[in-house]
GROMACS .gro file of C-alpha atoms in nm:
model
  193
    1MET     CA    1   0.536   0.779  -2.604
    2ILE     CA    2   0.159   0.759  -2.652
    3ALA     CA    3   0.135   0.494  -2.379
    4PHE     CA    4   0.336   0.716  -2.142
    5VAL     CA    5   0.111   1.018  -2.209
    6ALA     CA    6  -0.203   0.806  -2.165
    7GLY     CA    7  -0.066   0.669  -1.835
    8PHE     CA    8   0.020   1.019  -1.714
    9LEU     CA    9  -0.330   1.142  -1.795
   10LEU     CA   10  -0.476   0.854  -1.592
   11LEU     CA   11  -0.275   0.976  -1.291
   12LEU     CA   12  -0.432   1.319  -1.325
   13ALA     CA   13  -0.787   1.195  -1.381
   14ASP     CA   14  -1.030   1.153  -1.094
   15PRO     CA   15  -1.075   0.789  -0.997
   16PRO     CA   16  -1.401   0.621  -1.087
   17ALA     CA   17  -1.671   0.565  -0.827
   18LYS     CA   18  -1.549   0.425  -0.498
   19GLU     CA   19  -1.548   0.051  -0.447
   20THR     CA   20  -1.521   0.062  -0.070
   21PHE     CA   21  -1.512  -0.205   0.197
   22LEU     CA   22  -1.890  -0.172   0.248
   23ARG     CA   23  -1.918  -0.515   0.401
   24LYS     CA   24  -1.682  -0.730   0.601
   25PRO     CA   25  -1.364  -0.814   0.409
   26GLN     CA   26  -1.387  -1.150   0.237
   27MET     CA   27  -1.023  -1.261   0.256
   28SER     CA   28  -0.748  -1.235   0.517
   29PHE     CA   29  -0.444  -1.018   0.454
   30ALA     CA   30  -0.216  -1.325   0.454
   31ALA     CA   31  -0.427  -1.507   0.194
   32ALA     CA   32  -0.473  -1.193  -0.018
   33GLN     CA   33  -0.100  -1.130  -0.055
   34GLU     CA   34   0.008  -1.495  -0.095
   35PRO     CA   35  -0.007  -1.517  -0.480
   36PHE     CA   36   0.196  -1.196  -0.512
   37GLN     CA   37   0.485  -1.260  -0.273
   38LYS     CA   38   0.759  -1.398  -0.496
   39PHE     CA   39   0.805  -1.151  -0.781
   40THR     CA   40   1.085  -0.907  -0.847
   41TYR     CA   41   1.034  -0.535  -0.812
   42LYS     CA   42   0.946  -0.368  -1.142
   43TYR     CA   43   0.829  -0.009  -1.137
   44ASN     CA   44   0.597  -0.075  -1.431
   45GLY     CA   45   0.488  -0.423  -1.320
   46TYR     CA   46   0.119  -0.471  -1.249
   47VAL     CA   47  -0.162  -0.725  -1.221
   48GLY     CA   48  -0.371  -0.751  -1.538
   49PRO     CA   49  -0.749  -0.793  -1.558
   50ASP     CA   50  -0.699  -1.172  -1.567
   51GLY     CA   51  -0.512  -1.165  -1.233
   52LYS     CA   52  -0.172  -1.240  -1.390
   53VAL     CA   53   0.140  -1.036  -1.321
   54ARG     CA   54   0.257  -0.831  -1.620
   55ASN     CA   55   0.600  -0.688  -1.708
   56ASP     CA   56   0.784  -0.961  -1.512
   57GLY     CA   57   0.731  -0.811  -1.169
   58LEU     CA   58   0.532  -0.581  -0.944
   59GLY     CA   59   0.548  -0.219  -0.838
   60CYS     CA   60   0.444  -0.107  -0.491
   61SER     CA   61   0.101   0.019  -0.594
   62ALA     CA   62   0.028  -0.285  -0.812
   63PHE     CA   63   0.087  -0.510  -0.510
   64THR     CA   64  -0.129  -0.306  -0.274
   65SER     CA   65  -0.410  -0.272  -0.528
   66ALA     CA   66  -0.430  -0.648  -0.590
   67VAL     CA   67  -0.415  -0.725  -0.217
   68LEU     CA   68  -0.687  -0.473  -0.129
   69HIS     CA   69  -0.911  -0.602  -0.409
   70ARG     CA   70  -0.864  -0.959  -0.286
   71MET     CA   71  -0.926  -0.867   0.078
   72ARG     CA   72  -1.241  -0.678  -0.013
   73ASP     CA   73  -1.391  -0.928  -0.261
   74GLY     CA   74  -1.233  -1.263  -0.176
   75ASP     CA   75  -1.222  -1.534  -0.441
   76GLU     CA   76  -1.452  -1.323  -0.663
   77TRP     CA   77  -1.206  -1.033  -0.673
   78LEU     CA   78  -1.154  -1.034  -1.049
   79LYS     CA   79  -1.523  -0.958  -1.107
   80ALA     CA   80  -1.479  -0.615  -0.945
   81TYR     CA   81  -1.106  -0.567  -1.007
   82ASP     CA   82  -1.009  -0.227  -1.145
   83PRO     CA   83  -0.663  -0.270  -1.301
   84THR     CA   84  -0.612   0.107  -1.322
   85VAL     CA   85  -0.599   0.162  -0.943
   86HIS     CA   86  -0.225   0.091  -0.942
   87GLN     CA   87  -0.172   0.401  -1.158
   88TRP     CA   88  -0.309   0.640  -0.898
   89TYR     CA   89  -0.135   0.812  -0.611
   90GLY     CA   90  -0.179   0.642  -0.276
   91ASP     CA   91  -0.434   0.889  -0.137
   92LYS     CA   92  -0.664   0.835  -0.438
   93ALA     CA   93  -0.634   0.456  -0.406
   94ALA     CA   94  -0.715   0.479  -0.034
   95GLU     CA   95  -1.018   0.694  -0.114
   96HIS     CA   96  -1.131   0.442  -0.378
   97PHE     CA   97  -1.130   0.163  -0.119
   98GLY     CA   98  -1.288   0.384   0.148
   99LEU     CA   99  -0.992   0.346   0.384
  100LYS     CA  100  -1.014   0.576   0.686
  101LYS     CA  101  -0.715   0.807   0.718
  102VAL     CA  102  -0.569   0.806   1.068
  103ASP     CA  103  -0.326   1.093   1.022
  104GLN     CA  104  -0.021   1.218   0.837
  105PHE     CA  105   0.308   1.165   1.022
  106ASN     CA  106   0.657   1.299   0.972
  107SER     CA  107   0.875   1.002   0.886
  108THR     CA  108   1.111   1.110   1.164
  109SER     CA  109   0.828   1.035   1.413
  110LEU     CA  110   0.787   0.685   1.272
  111LEU     CA  111   1.163   0.630   1.275
  112ASP     CA  112   1.175   0.708   1.647
  113PRO     CA  113   1.048   0.408   1.850
  114LYS     CA  114   0.969   0.633   2.148
  115GLU     CA  115   0.747   0.863   1.941
  116THR     CA  116   0.572   0.568   1.779
  117LEU     CA  117   0.512   0.412   2.120
  118ALA     CA  118   0.361   0.742   2.235
  119PHE     CA  119   0.117   0.728   1.939
  120LEU     CA  120   0.011   0.383   2.062
  121LYS     CA  121  -0.027   0.495   2.423
  122ASP     CA  122  -0.240   0.798   2.334
  123GLY     CA  123  -0.461   0.588   2.103
  124LYS     CA  124  -0.366   0.763   1.778
  125LEU     CA  125  -0.243   0.424   1.647
  126ALA     CA  126  -0.345   0.073   1.750
  127ALA     CA  127  -0.122  -0.228   1.806
  128GLY     CA  128  -0.213  -0.516   1.576
  129GLN     CA  129  -0.402  -0.295   1.330
  130LEU     CA  130  -0.310  -0.325   0.961
  131TYR     CA  131  -0.243   0.011   0.794
  132TYR     CA  132  -0.199   0.113   0.433
  133PHE     CA  133   0.083   0.366   0.414
  134ASN     CA  134   0.133   0.639   0.157
  135ALA     CA  135   0.474   0.809   0.170
  136ARG     CA  136   0.518   1.122  -0.040
  137THR     CA  137   0.799   1.353  -0.141
  138GLY     CA  138   0.663   1.590  -0.403
  139LYS     CA  139   0.564   1.393  -0.713
  140ASN     CA  140   0.727   1.073  -0.584
  141GLY     CA  141   0.523   0.832  -0.378
  142HIS     CA  142   0.539   0.486  -0.231
  143VAL     CA  143   0.269   0.265  -0.080
  144GLY     CA  144   0.252  -0.055   0.119
  145PHE     CA  145   0.121  -0.209   0.439
  146VAL     CA  146   0.246  -0.184   0.798
  147ARG     CA  147   0.142  -0.324   1.135
  148LEU     CA  148   0.263  -0.206   1.476
  149ASP     CA  149   0.312  -0.432   1.773
  150LYS     CA  150   0.249  -0.326   2.133
  151GLU     CA  151   0.617  -0.232   2.182
  152GLY     CA  152   0.606   0.008   1.884
  153ALA     CA  153   0.794  -0.209   1.633
  154ILE     CA  154   0.661  -0.167   1.277
  155GLU     CA  155   0.638  -0.465   1.040
  156GLN     CA  156   0.607  -0.399   0.665
  157TRP     CA  157   0.491  -0.554   0.336
  158HIS     CA  158   0.553  -0.370   0.007
  159TYR     CA  159   0.744  -0.397  -0.318
  160SER     CA  160   1.059  -0.188  -0.322
  161SER     CA  161   1.366  -0.144  -0.539
  162ILE     CA  162   1.576  -0.160  -0.220
  163SER     CA  163   1.492  -0.528  -0.175
  164ASN     CA  164   1.421  -0.593  -0.546
  165GLY     CA  165   1.105  -0.773  -0.439
  166LEU     CA  166   0.856  -0.794  -0.157
  167TYR     CA  167   1.009  -0.612   0.138
  168CYS     CA  168   0.908  -0.756   0.474
  169GLY     CA  169   1.046  -0.710   0.823
  170ASP     CA  170   1.142  -0.385   0.996
  171PHE     CA  171   0.973  -0.083   0.835
  172ARG     CA  172   1.217   0.157   0.999
  173LYS     CA  173   1.511  -0.009   0.822
  174TRP     CA  174   1.347   0.046   0.483
  175LEU     CA  175   1.232   0.399   0.568
  176GLN     CA  176   1.581   0.502   0.681
  177GLU     CA  177   1.740   0.364   0.359
  178SER     CA  178   1.475   0.501   0.124
  179MET     CA  179   1.425   0.840  -0.039
  180TYR     CA  180   1.126   0.882   0.196
  181ARG     CA  181   1.328   0.913   0.520
  182ALA     CA  182   1.223   1.281   0.543
  183ALA     CA  183   0.877   1.239   0.389
  184LYS     CA  184   0.523   1.275   0.511
  185VAL     CA  185   0.361   0.934   0.566
  186GLU     CA  186  -0.015   0.892   0.570
  187LEU     CA  187  -0.161   0.589   0.747
  188TYR     CA  188  -0.503   0.445   0.662
  189VAL     CA  189  -0.691   0.171   0.850
  190VAL     CA  190  -0.734  -0.149   0.649
  191PRO     CA  191  -1.039  -0.354   0.756
  192GLU     CA  192  -0.951  -0.721   0.812
  193LYS     CA  193  -1.139  -1.047   0.807
   0.00000   0.00000   0.00000
């Protein structure tokens, strides 16, 4: 019970000073996620200060936190790794890394290929750009990464109970099946090497 209360208080606390992408990212997205691709989904799974997965799996925010730390700091990521980032809501984690918010979208807009294609055509979103997503419904949240292609298809990478592991492939399929199908989804630009 004490651990739960302490964890809840961390969610409410302001994050420490930002550790933004002040310089060019040091590791590619593919390389940054590679060590964390083959675990099962565990809501309370996370990456410890030694870089090892704890609680026999990973949650969505634990995966994104480790990947963003690795992208930002490369092979030296553990020197600046903050293992508490995975306990924050997605908007606080994005702020910590200095990720630029593009906009907040209704999930119905992202589920509709025509609307998503319109976002690409008007320049609101960019094909090929990696985005950090933060989906919210009240106190519940989910985070991960997406990338749109020039036809408006959305590829995804995140840990989810729906796949019981790293969920890749069509983001719309996951979004439609998830509790976030009527949520607000924030997208943030992730700088890449």
